[in-house]
């Protein structure tokens, strides 16, 4: 459940946007100041994202970054721009490699425990496949015949398995629905039922407003398909989701954290019936703009920056423009990023770490370390100096704390939740830089329990 303020604005009073195309971030009436700030932030963020490419012309999470670049600039991928061609080739290679690894999961019968093992591994989850499909669709590929693979079928297969196992990640599930909807694939009713049934009484979803925003985008996309235009379940889920999101907006226009603000902006711009003023678009966009780092990134994080990008130009995952697939290109230039080394004298700080197991028992450690060390570095050093063990696999979001003393996150059921004192961390172990006197807790917690916005 969310703890948002009461909704003052009745959804029924939402007025209609006057027809007309606009490329401005908050519609035709966007003030010049907001438009230019958002545009400048967008350009800087794109340059930063480009500077994060790997030697193989991909990114740590190639499909989601490539999707954001193409979604926000339909001319980004074109036949005359070698760089974008190489990026897309890398996307294809990565997916082909993942499919060939994943083959035994999709094409042969596997046991339930093998399936569980695969869920947090480096294999392809339905949510990740959805990112690939959206990126491929945006760059003019046929997702029903990708080097002989029907990705739509693969996704359906994966989503059906998710359903059987009691869906709890509505963010990934609605991403799947968005992939099916954007590619005009057949949408089975069960997907609508899953998203409808998973909605809480207040219109929100477990794991917070990011998931609600994603569901709103998926439902909006469905509501625009002739077969679902008058579908009661789609309309109801959509209306409750919008109402919930609206009720969470803060006075500065934001939604609690940068991811949530950016996803809410995407969700609202998807709903054509809502005037940008209804959701204080300009305040929200300026709030997002103000979070940008000097480098052009958001939070110095690839995933955060790629999630923010569409919001800066009023785009969203529900409207991938493929009309320019065969148009002539415009050559883009990439600029390198200046690297500034800010190494300075660092203070020694004290940090406490406590592991709280499922049965309530706990282990505590006191650590002296240098300031500006990540929690991950501190944990690594601790594991070298004591008997405690941490399993912290890498991912595009940074290191994920999978297991402590061999007590592993139980995929789909439990995870190691991070806190400083009573406050849940808003970033992962690699991005969190403890301060003097911090007391970090790792609590074994059901996945249904999370309280970031
Ligand atoms: C679902 C979800 C979870 C679930 C994932 C399991 C499940 N049921 O599927 C659970 C509840 C376990 C979870 C945990 C955490 N999460 Co979370 N999570 C999400 C959410 C809503 C969707 C992710 C997703 O499915 N994406 C789609 C799929 C296709 O992409 P994916 O990359 O394969 O997704 C995987 C990773 O995102 C991973 N994951 C999820 N959260 C995190 C956090 C970190 C630090 C890492 C390394 C990986 C990771 O699990 C996903 C499913 O396998 C995002 C929202 C968002 N805006 O992205 C937040 C989000 C990614 N989570 C976030 C945070 C802060 C956390 C926690 C650190 C919270 C805490 N205080 O404990 C913990 C991680 C603790 C740890 N042990 O390292 C932040 C990350 C911010 C940042 N800049 O790093 C986000 C962006 C939410 C937000 N708005 O702040 N999360």
JSON list of C-alpha atoms in Angstrom, two decimals, residues 70-261:
[
{"chain": "A", "resi": 70, "resn": "UNK", "atom": "CA", "xyz": [15.65, 5.23, -30.30]},
{"chain": "A", "resi": 71, "resn": "UNK", "atom": "CA", "xyz": [12.36, 5.96, -28.54]},
{"chain": "A", "resi": 72, "resn": "UNK", "atom": "CA", "xyz": [13.40, 9.52, -27.89]},
{"chain": "A", "resi": 73, "resn": "UNK", "atom": "CA", "xyz": [14.89, 10.12, -31.32]},
{"chain": "A", "resi": 74, "resn": "UNK", "atom": "CA", "xyz": [13.36, 8.05, -34.13]},
{"chain": "A", "resi": 75, "resn": "UNK", "atom": "CA", "xyz": [16.22, 9.12, -36.40]},
{"chain": "A", "resi": 76, "resn": "UNK", "atom": "CA", "xyz": [18.93, 7.82, -34.09]},
{"chain": "A", "resi": 77, "resn": "UNK", "atom": "CA", "xyz": [19.24, 4.46, -35.86]},
{"chain": "A", "resi": 78, "resn": "UNK", "atom": "CA", "xyz": [19.81, 4.96, -39.54]},
{"chain": "A", "resi": 79, "resn": "UNK", "atom": "CA", "xyz": [21.68, 3.36, -42.37]},
{"chain": "A", "resi": 80, "resn": "UNK", "atom": "CA", "xyz": [24.30, 6.08, -42.66]},
{"chain": "A", "resi": 81, "resn": "UNK", "atom": "CA", "xyz": [25.30, 6.24, -39.04]},
{"chain": "A", "resi": 82, "resn": "UNK", "atom": "CA", "xyz": [27.85, 3.51, -38.49]},
{"chain": "A", "resi": 83, "resn": "UNK", "atom": "CA", "xyz": [27.85, 3.93, -34.72]},
{"chain": "A", "resi": 84, "resn": "UNK", "atom": "CA", "xyz": [24.14, 3.21, -34.32]},
{"chain": "A", "resi": 85, "resn": "UNK", "atom": "CA", "xyz": [24.45, 0.34, -36.81]},
{"chain": "A", "resi": 86, "resn": "UNK", "atom": "CA", "xyz": [27.14, -1.21, -34.64]},
{"chain": "A", "resi": 87, "resn": "UNK", "atom": "CA", "xyz": [25.04, -0.69, -31.51]},
{"chain": "A", "resi": 88, "resn": "UNK", "atom": "CA", "xyz": [22.12, -2.50, -33.12]},
{"chain": "A", "resi": 89, "resn": "UNK", "atom": "CA", "xyz": [24.37, -5.33, -34.34]},
{"chain": "A", "resi": 90, "resn": "UNK", "atom": "CA", "xyz": [25.59, -5.73, -30.78]},
{"chain": "A", "resi": 91, "resn": "UNK", "atom": "CA", "xyz": [21.96, -5.89, -29.62]},
{"chain": "A", "resi": 92, "resn": "UNK", "atom": "CA", "xyz": [21.29, -8.68, -32.09]},
{"chain": "A", "resi": 93, "resn": "UNK", "atom": "CA", "xyz": [24.40, -10.61, -31.05]},
{"chain": "A", "resi": 94, "resn": "UNK", "atom": "CA", "xyz": [23.58, -10.34, -27.35]},
{"chain": "A", "resi": 95, "resn": "UNK", "atom": "CA", "xyz": [20.05, -11.58, -27.87]},
{"chain": "A", "resi": 96, "resn": "UNK", "atom": "CA", "xyz": [21.12, -14.46, -30.09]},
{"chain": "A", "resi": 97, "resn": "UNK", "atom": "CA", "xyz": [23.68, -15.46, -27.47]},
{"chain": "A", "resi": 98, "resn": "UNK", "atom": "CA", "xyz": [21.06, -15.24, -24.71]},
{"chain": "A", "resi": 99, "resn": "UNK", "atom": "CA", "xyz": [18.53, -17.25, -26.70]},
{"chain": "A", "resi": 100, "resn": "UNK", "atom": "CA", "xyz": [21.02, -19.99, -27.39]},
{"chain": "A", "resi": 101, "resn": "UNK", "atom": "CA", "xyz": [21.86, -20.21, -23.66]},
{"chain": "A", "resi": 102, "resn": "UNK", "atom": "CA", "xyz": [18.23, -20.02, -22.71]},
{"chain": "A", "resi": 103, "resn": "UNK", "atom": "CA", "xyz": [17.15, -22.60, -25.28]},
{"chain": "A", "resi": 104, "resn": "UNK", "atom": "CA", "xyz": [16.72, -25.48, -22.87]},
{"chain": "A", "resi": 105, "resn": "UNK", "atom": "CA", "xyz": [14.47, -23.32, -20.69]},
{"chain": "A", "resi": 106, "resn": "UNK", "atom": "CA", "xyz": [12.14, -22.25, -23.48]},
{"chain": "A", "resi": 107, "resn": "UNK", "atom": "CA", "xyz": [12.15, -25.27, -25.69]},
{"chain": "A", "resi": 108, "resn": "UNK", "atom": "CA", "xyz": [12.44, -28.24, -23.37]},
{"chain": "A", "resi": 109, "resn": "UNK", "atom": "CA", "xyz": [10.71, -29.28, -20.20]},
{"chain": "A", "resi": 110, "resn": "UNK", "atom": "CA", "xyz": [12.64, -28.29, -17.10]},
{"chain": "A", "resi": 111, "resn": "UNK", "atom": "CA", "xyz": [11.96, -28.96, -13.46]},
{"chain": "A", "resi": 112, "resn": "UNK", "atom": "CA", "xyz": [10.56, -26.27, -11.16]},
{"chain": "A", "resi": 113, "resn": "UNK", "atom": "CA", "xyz": [13.85, -25.96, -9.26]},
{"chain": "A", "resi": 114, "resn": "UNK", "atom": "CA", "xyz": [15.82, -25.46, -12.49]},
{"chain": "A", "resi": 115, "resn": "UNK", "atom": "CA", "xyz": [13.35, -22.75, -13.38]},
{"chain": "A", "resi": 116, "resn": "UNK", "atom": "CA", "xyz": [13.88, -21.08, -10.00]},
{"chain": "A", "resi": 117, "resn": "UNK", "atom": "CA", "xyz": [17.65, -21.20, -10.46]},
{"chain": "A", "resi": 118, "resn": "UNK", "atom": "CA", "xyz": [17.34, -19.41, -13.79]},
{"chain": "A", "resi": 119, "resn": "UNK", "atom": "CA", "xyz": [15.33, -16.48, -12.49]},
{"chain": "A", "resi": 120, "resn": "UNK", "atom": "CA", "xyz": [18.12, -14.40, -10.90]},
{"chain": "A", "resi": 121, "resn": "UNK", "atom": "CA", "xyz": [20.89, -15.77, -13.09]},
{"chain": "A", "resi": 122, "resn": "UNK", "atom": "CA", "xyz": [22.33, -14.12, -16.18]},
{"chain": "A", "resi": 123, "resn": "UNK", "atom": "CA", "xyz": [19.81, -15.85, -18.40]},
{"chain": "A", "resi": 124, "resn": "UNK", "atom": "CA", "xyz": [16.97, -14.12, -20.13]},
{"chain": "A", "resi": 125, "resn": "UNK", "atom": "CA", "xyz": [13.87, -13.30, -18.08]},
{"chain": "A", "resi": 126, "resn": "UNK", "atom": "CA", "xyz": [10.57, -12.36, -19.77]},
{"chain": "A", "resi": 127, "resn": "UNK", "atom": "CA", "xyz": [11.11, -8.75, -18.64]},
{"chain": "A", "resi": 128, "resn": "UNK", "atom": "CA", "xyz": [14.54, -8.63, -20.26]},
{"chain": "A", "resi": 129, "resn": "UNK", "atom": "CA", "xyz": [13.17, -10.28, -23.40]},
{"chain": "A", "resi": 130, "resn": "UNK", "atom": "CA", "xyz": [10.50, -7.56, -23.45]},
{"chain": "A", "resi": 131, "resn": "UNK", "atom": "CA", "xyz": [13.25, -4.89, -23.44]},
{"chain": "A", "resi": 132, "resn": "UNK", "atom": "CA", "xyz": [14.94, -6.65, -26.36]},
{"chain": "A", "resi": 133, "resn": "UNK", "atom": "CA", "xyz": [11.67, -6.90, -28.28]},
{"chain": "A", "resi": 134, "resn": "UNK", "atom": "CA", "xyz": [10.88, -3.22, -27.76]},
{"chain": "A", "resi": 135, "resn": "UNK", "atom": "CA", "xyz": [14.39, -2.22, -28.84]},
{"chain": "A", "resi": 136, "resn": "UNK", "atom": "CA", "xyz": [14.27, -4.47, -31.90]},
{"chain": "A", "resi": 137, "resn": "UNK", "atom": "CA", "xyz": [10.82, -3.27, -32.86]},
{"chain": "A", "resi": 138, "resn": "UNK", "atom": "CA", "xyz": [11.93, 0.35, -32.50]},
{"chain": "A", "resi": 139, "resn": "UNK", "atom": "CA", "xyz": [14.86, -0.36, -34.84]},
{"chain": "A", "resi": 140, "resn": "UNK", "atom": "CA", "xyz": [12.72, -1.90, -37.58]},
{"chain": "A", "resi": 141, "resn": "UNK", "atom": "CA", "xyz": [13.16, -5.62, -36.85]},
{"chain": "A", "resi": 142, "resn": "UNK", "atom": "CA", "xyz": [10.44, -8.21, -37.26]},
{"chain": "A", "resi": 143, "resn": "UNK", "atom": "CA", "xyz": [10.06, -9.70, -33.79]},
{"chain": "A", "resi": 144, "resn": "UNK", "atom": "CA", "xyz": [8.13, -12.70, -35.08]},
{"chain": "A", "resi": 145, "resn": "UNK", "atom": "CA", "xyz": [11.09, -13.72, -37.23]},
{"chain": "A", "resi": 146, "resn": "UNK", "atom": "CA", "xyz": [14.31, -12.73, -35.55]},
{"chain": "A", "resi": 147, "resn": "UNK", "atom": "CA", "xyz": [16.88, -14.97, -37.24]},
{"chain": "A", "resi": 148, "resn": "UNK", "atom": "CA", "xyz": [14.21, -17.64, -37.27]},
{"chain": "A", "resi": 149, "resn": "UNK", "atom": "CA", "xyz": [13.02, -17.06, -33.70]},
{"chain": "A", "resi": 150, "resn": "UNK", "atom": "CA", "xyz": [9.50, -15.95, -32.95]},
{"chain": "A", "resi": 151, "resn": "UNK", "atom": "CA", "xyz": [10.18, -13.67, -29.98]},
{"chain": "A", "resi": 152, "resn": "UNK", "atom": "CA", "xyz": [6.49, -13.12, -29.37]},
{"chain": "A", "resi": 153, "resn": "UNK", "atom": "CA", "xyz": [6.07, -16.82, -28.73]},
{"chain": "A", "resi": 154, "resn": "UNK", "atom": "CA", "xyz": [9.10, -16.88, -26.46]},
{"chain": "A", "resi": 155, "resn": "UNK", "atom": "CA", "xyz": [7.74, -13.98, -24.45]},
{"chain": "A", "resi": 156, "resn": "UNK", "atom": "CA", "xyz": [4.27, -15.50, -24.17]},
{"chain": "A", "resi": 157, "resn": "UNK", "atom": "CA", "xyz": [5.86, -18.72, -22.99]},
{"chain": "A", "resi": 158, "resn": "UNK", "atom": "CA", "xyz": [7.89, -16.91, -20.33]},
{"chain": "A", "resi": 159, "resn": "UNK", "atom": "CA", "xyz": [4.95, -14.82, -19.15]},
{"chain": "A", "resi": 160, "resn": "UNK", "atom": "CA", "xyz": [2.74, -17.86, -18.80]},
{"chain": "A", "resi": 161, "resn": "UNK", "atom": "CA", "xyz": [5.32, -19.42, -16.53]},
{"chain": "A", "resi": 162, "resn": "UNK", "atom": "CA", "xyz": [5.44, -16.21, -14.47]},
{"chain": "A", "resi": 163, "resn": "UNK", "atom": "CA", "xyz": [1.69, -16.36, -14.12]},
{"chain": "A", "resi": 164, "resn": "UNK", "atom": "CA", "xyz": [1.71, -19.91, -12.82]},
{"chain": "A", "resi": 165, "resn": "UNK", "atom": "CA", "xyz": [4.25, -18.91, -10.19]},
{"chain": "A", "resi": 166, "resn": "UNK", "atom": "CA", "xyz": [2.10, -16.12, -8.83]},
{"chain": "A", "resi": 167, "resn": "UNK", "atom": "CA", "xyz": [3.31, -12.89, -10.40]},
{"chain": "A", "resi": 168, "resn": "UNK", "atom": "CA", "xyz": [4.84, -10.43, -7.97]},
{"chain": "A", "resi": 169, "resn": "UNK", "atom": "CA", "xyz": [6.86, -8.20, -10.30]},
{"chain": "A", "resi": 170, "resn": "UNK", "atom": "CA", "xyz": [4.24, -6.10, -12.09]},
{"chain": "A", "resi": 171, "resn": "UNK", "atom": "CA", "xyz": [6.94, -3.82, -13.49]},
{"chain": "A", "resi": 172, "resn": "UNK", "atom": "CA", "xyz": [8.43, -6.66, -15.55]},
{"chain": "A", "resi": 173, "resn": "UNK", "atom": "CA", "xyz": [5.01, -8.13, -16.35]},
{"chain": "A", "resi": 174, "resn": "UNK", "atom": "CA", "xyz": [3.63, -4.88, -17.74]},
{"chain": "A", "resi": 175, "resn": "UNK", "atom": "CA", "xyz": [6.83, -4.41, -19.72]},
{"chain": "A", "resi": 176, "resn": "UNK", "atom": "CA", "xyz": [5.96, -7.75, -21.32]},
{"chain": "A", "resi": 177, "resn": "UNK", "atom": "CA", "xyz": [2.44, -6.54, -22.09]},
{"chain": "A", "resi": 178, "resn": "UNK", "atom": "CA", "xyz": [3.90, -3.35, -23.58]},
{"chain": "A", "resi": 179, "resn": "UNK", "atom": "CA", "xyz": [6.17, -5.39, -25.83]},
{"chain": "A", "resi": 180, "resn": "UNK", "atom": "CA", "xyz": [3.22, -7.45, -27.07]},
{"chain": "A", "resi": 181, "resn": "UNK", "atom": "CA", "xyz": [1.04, -4.38, -27.48]},
{"chain": "A", "resi": 182, "resn": "UNK", "atom": "CA", "xyz": [3.63, -2.27, -29.33]},
{"chain": "A", "resi": 183, "resn": "UNK", "atom": "CA", "xyz": [4.41, -5.07, -31.74]},
{"chain": "A", "resi": 184, "resn": "UNK", "atom": "CA", "xyz": [0.69, -5.59, -32.38]},
{"chain": "A", "resi": 185, "resn": "UNK", "atom": "CA", "xyz": [0.91, -9.19, -31.20]},
{"chain": "A", "resi": 186, "resn": "UNK", "atom": "CA", "xyz": [-2.17, -11.03, -30.04]},
{"chain": "A", "resi": 187, "resn": "UNK", "atom": "CA", "xyz": [-2.85, -10.15, -26.41]},
{"chain": "A", "resi": 188, "resn": "UNK", "atom": "CA", "xyz": [-4.36, -12.92, -24.35]},
{"chain": "A", "resi": 189, "resn": "UNK", "atom": "CA", "xyz": [-6.98, -11.83, -21.80]},
{"chain": "A", "resi": 190, "resn": "UNK", "atom": "CA", "xyz": [-5.14, -13.52, -19.00]},
{"chain": "A", "resi": 191, "resn": "UNK", "atom": "CA", "xyz": [-2.51, -10.73, -19.08]},
{"chain": "A", "resi": 192, "resn": "UNK", "atom": "CA", "xyz": [-5.17, -8.13, -18.41]},
{"chain": "A", "resi": 193, "resn": "UNK", "atom": "CA", "xyz": [-6.57, -10.25, -15.59]},
{"chain": "A", "resi": 194, "resn": "UNK", "atom": "CA", "xyz": [-3.14, -10.60, -14.00]},
{"chain": "A", "resi": 195, "resn": "UNK", "atom": "CA", "xyz": [-2.57, -6.84, -13.99]},
{"chain": "A", "resi": 196, "resn": "UNK", "atom": "CA", "xyz": [-6.12, -6.20, -12.80]},
{"chain": "A", "resi": 197, "resn": "UNK", "atom": "CA", "xyz": [-5.99, -8.78, -10.01]},
{"chain": "A", "resi": 198, "resn": "UNK", "atom": "CA", "xyz": [-2.59, -7.58, -8.83]},
{"chain": "A", "resi": 199, "resn": "UNK", "atom": "CA", "xyz": [-3.80, -4.04, -8.30]},
{"chain": "A", "resi": 200, "resn": "UNK", "atom": "CA", "xyz": [-4.22, -3.01, -4.69]},
{"chain": "A", "resi": 201, "resn": "UNK", "atom": "CA", "xyz": [-7.35, -1.27, -3.38]},
{"chain": "A", "resi": 202, "resn": "UNK", "atom": "CA", "xyz": [-5.73, 2.15, -3.69]},
{"chain": "A", "resi": 203, "resn": "UNK", "atom": "CA", "xyz": [-4.83, 1.49, -7.34]},
{"chain": "A", "resi": 204, "resn": "UNK", "atom": "CA", "xyz": [-1.13, 0.90, -6.64]},
{"chain": "A", "resi": 205, "resn": "UNK", "atom": "CA", "xyz": [1.06, -2.20, -6.98]},
{"chain": "A", "resi": 206, "resn": "UNK", "atom": "CA", "xyz": [3.63, -4.01, -4.85]},
{"chain": "A", "resi": 207, "resn": "UNK", "atom": "CA", "xyz": [7.13, -2.53, -5.29]},
{"chain": "A", "resi": 208, "resn": "UNK", "atom": "CA", "xyz": [5.69, 0.92, -5.56]},
{"chain": "A", "resi": 209, "resn": "UNK", "atom": "CA", "xyz": [4.83, 3.58, -8.02]},
{"chain": "A", "resi": 210, "resn": "UNK", "atom": "CA", "xyz": [7.36, 2.54, -10.67]},
{"chain": "A", "resi": 211, "resn": "UNK", "atom": "CA", "xyz": [5.27, -0.57, -11.22]},
{"chain": "A", "resi": 212, "resn": "UNK", "atom": "CA", "xyz": [2.04, 1.43, -11.18]},
{"chain": "A", "resi": 213, "resn": "UNK", "atom": "CA", "xyz": [3.44, 3.77, -13.84]},
{"chain": "A", "resi": 214, "resn": "UNK", "atom": "CA", "xyz": [4.47, 0.84, -16.00]},
{"chain": "A", "resi": 215, "resn": "UNK", "atom": "CA", "xyz": [1.01, -0.73, -15.66]},
{"chain": "A", "resi": 216, "resn": "UNK", "atom": "CA", "xyz": [-0.59, 2.59, -16.65]},
{"chain": "A", "resi": 217, "resn": "UNK", "atom": "CA", "xyz": [1.56, 2.65, -19.81]},
{"chain": "A", "resi": 218, "resn": "UNK", "atom": "CA", "xyz": [0.64, -0.96, -20.62]},
{"chain": "A", "resi": 219, "resn": "UNK", "atom": "CA", "xyz": [-3.07, -0.39, -20.05]},
{"chain": "A", "resi": 220, "resn": "UNK", "atom": "CA", "xyz": [-3.02, 2.82, -22.09]},
{"chain": "A", "resi": 221, "resn": "UNK", "atom": "CA", "xyz": [-1.41, 0.97, -24.98]},
{"chain": "A", "resi": 222, "resn": "UNK", "atom": "CA", "xyz": [-4.08, -1.76, -24.74]},
{"chain": "A", "resi": 223, "resn": "UNK", "atom": "CA", "xyz": [-6.91, 0.76, -24.54]},
{"chain": "A", "resi": 224, "resn": "UNK", "atom": "CA", "xyz": [-5.80, 2.07, -27.93]},
{"chain": "A", "resi": 225, "resn": "UNK", "atom": "CA", "xyz": [-6.22, -1.33, -29.60]},
{"chain": "A", "resi": 226, "resn": "UNK", "atom": "CA", "xyz": [-9.66, -1.74, -31.21]},
{"chain": "A", "resi": 227, "resn": "UNK", "atom": "CA", "xyz": [-10.33, -5.02, -29.35]},
{"chain": "A", "resi": 228, "resn": "UNK", "atom": "CA", "xyz": [-9.83, -3.38, -25.95]},
{"chain": "A", "resi": 229, "resn": "UNK", "atom": "CA", "xyz": [-11.13, 0.15, -26.47]},
{"chain": "A", "resi": 230, "resn": "UNK", "atom": "CA", "xyz": [-14.27, -0.55, -24.46]},
{"chain": "A", "resi": 231, "resn": "UNK", "atom": "CA", "xyz": [-12.88, -3.26, -22.22]},
{"chain": "A", "resi": 232, "resn": "UNK", "atom": "CA", "xyz": [-14.14, -2.65, -18.70]},
{"chain": "A", "resi": 233, "resn": "UNK", "atom": "CA", "xyz": [-11.19, -4.32, -16.96]},
{"chain": "A", "resi": 234, "resn": "UNK", "atom": "CA", "xyz": [-8.67, -2.30, -18.96]},
{"chain": "A", "resi": 235, "resn": "UNK", "atom": "CA", "xyz": [-10.46, 0.97, -18.29]},
{"chain": "A", "resi": 236, "resn": "UNK", "atom": "CA", "xyz": [-10.92, 0.27, -14.60]},
{"chain": "A", "resi": 237, "resn": "UNK", "atom": "CA", "xyz": [-7.31, -0.78, -13.99]},
{"chain": "A", "resi": 238, "resn": "UNK", "atom": "CA", "xyz": [-6.09, 2.20, -15.95]},
{"chain": "A", "resi": 239, "resn": "UNK", "atom": "CA", "xyz": [-8.30, 4.68, -14.13]},
{"chain": "A", "resi": 240, "resn": "UNK", "atom": "CA", "xyz": [-7.37, 3.36, -10.69]},
{"chain": "A", "resi": 241, "resn": "UNK", "atom": "CA", "xyz": [-3.67, 3.37, -11.62]},
{"chain": "A", "resi": 242, "resn": "UNK", "atom": "CA", "xyz": [-3.80, 6.97, -12.83]},
{"chain": "A", "resi": 243, "resn": "UNK", "atom": "CA", "xyz": [-5.69, 8.04, -9.75]},
{"chain": "A", "resi": 244, "resn": "UNK", "atom": "CA", "xyz": [-3.12, 6.37, -7.53]},
{"chain": "A", "resi": 245, "resn": "UNK", "atom": "CA", "xyz": [-0.20, 7.98, -9.32]},
{"chain": "A", "resi": 246, "resn": "UNK", "atom": "CA", "xyz": [-1.79, 11.41, -9.26]},
{"chain": "A", "resi": 247, "resn": "UNK", "atom": "CA", "xyz": [-2.38, 11.15, -5.54]},
{"chain": "A", "resi": 248, "resn": "UNK", "atom": "CA", "xyz": [1.34, 10.52, -5.00]},
{"chain": "A", "resi": 249, "resn": "UNK", "atom": "CA", "xyz": [2.57, 13.75, -6.56]},
{"chain": "A", "resi": 250, "resn": "UNK", "atom": "CA", "xyz": [4.49, 15.96, -4.17]},
{"chain": "A", "resi": 251, "resn": "UNK", "atom": "CA", "xyz": [4.33, 19.76, -3.99]},
{"chain": "A", "resi": 252, "resn": "UNK", "atom": "CA", "xyz": [7.57, 20.19, -5.96]},
{"chain": "A", "resi": 253, "resn": "UNK", "atom": "CA", "xyz": [6.05, 18.16, -8.81]},
{"chain": "A", "resi": 254, "resn": "UNK", "atom": "CA", "xyz": [8.14, 15.05, -8.09]},
{"chain": "A", "resi": 255, "resn": "UNK", "atom": "CA", "xyz": [7.09, 11.54, -7.05]},
{"chain": "A", "resi": 256, "resn": "UNK", "atom": "CA", "xyz": [9.57, 10.61, -4.34]},
{"chain": "A", "resi": 257, "resn": "UNK", "atom": "CA", "xyz": [12.62, 9.59, -6.30]},
{"chain": "A", "resi": 258, "resn": "UNK", "atom": "CA", "xyz": [14.08, 10.21, -9.73]},
{"chain": "A", "resi": 259, "resn": "UNK", "atom": "CA", "xyz": [13.07, 6.83, -11.19]},
{"chain": "A", "resi": 260, "resn": "UNK", "atom": "CA", "xyz": [9.53, 7.21, -10.02]},
{"chain": "A", "resi": 261, "resn": "UNK", "atom": "CA", "xyz": [9.26, 10.82, -11.20]}
]
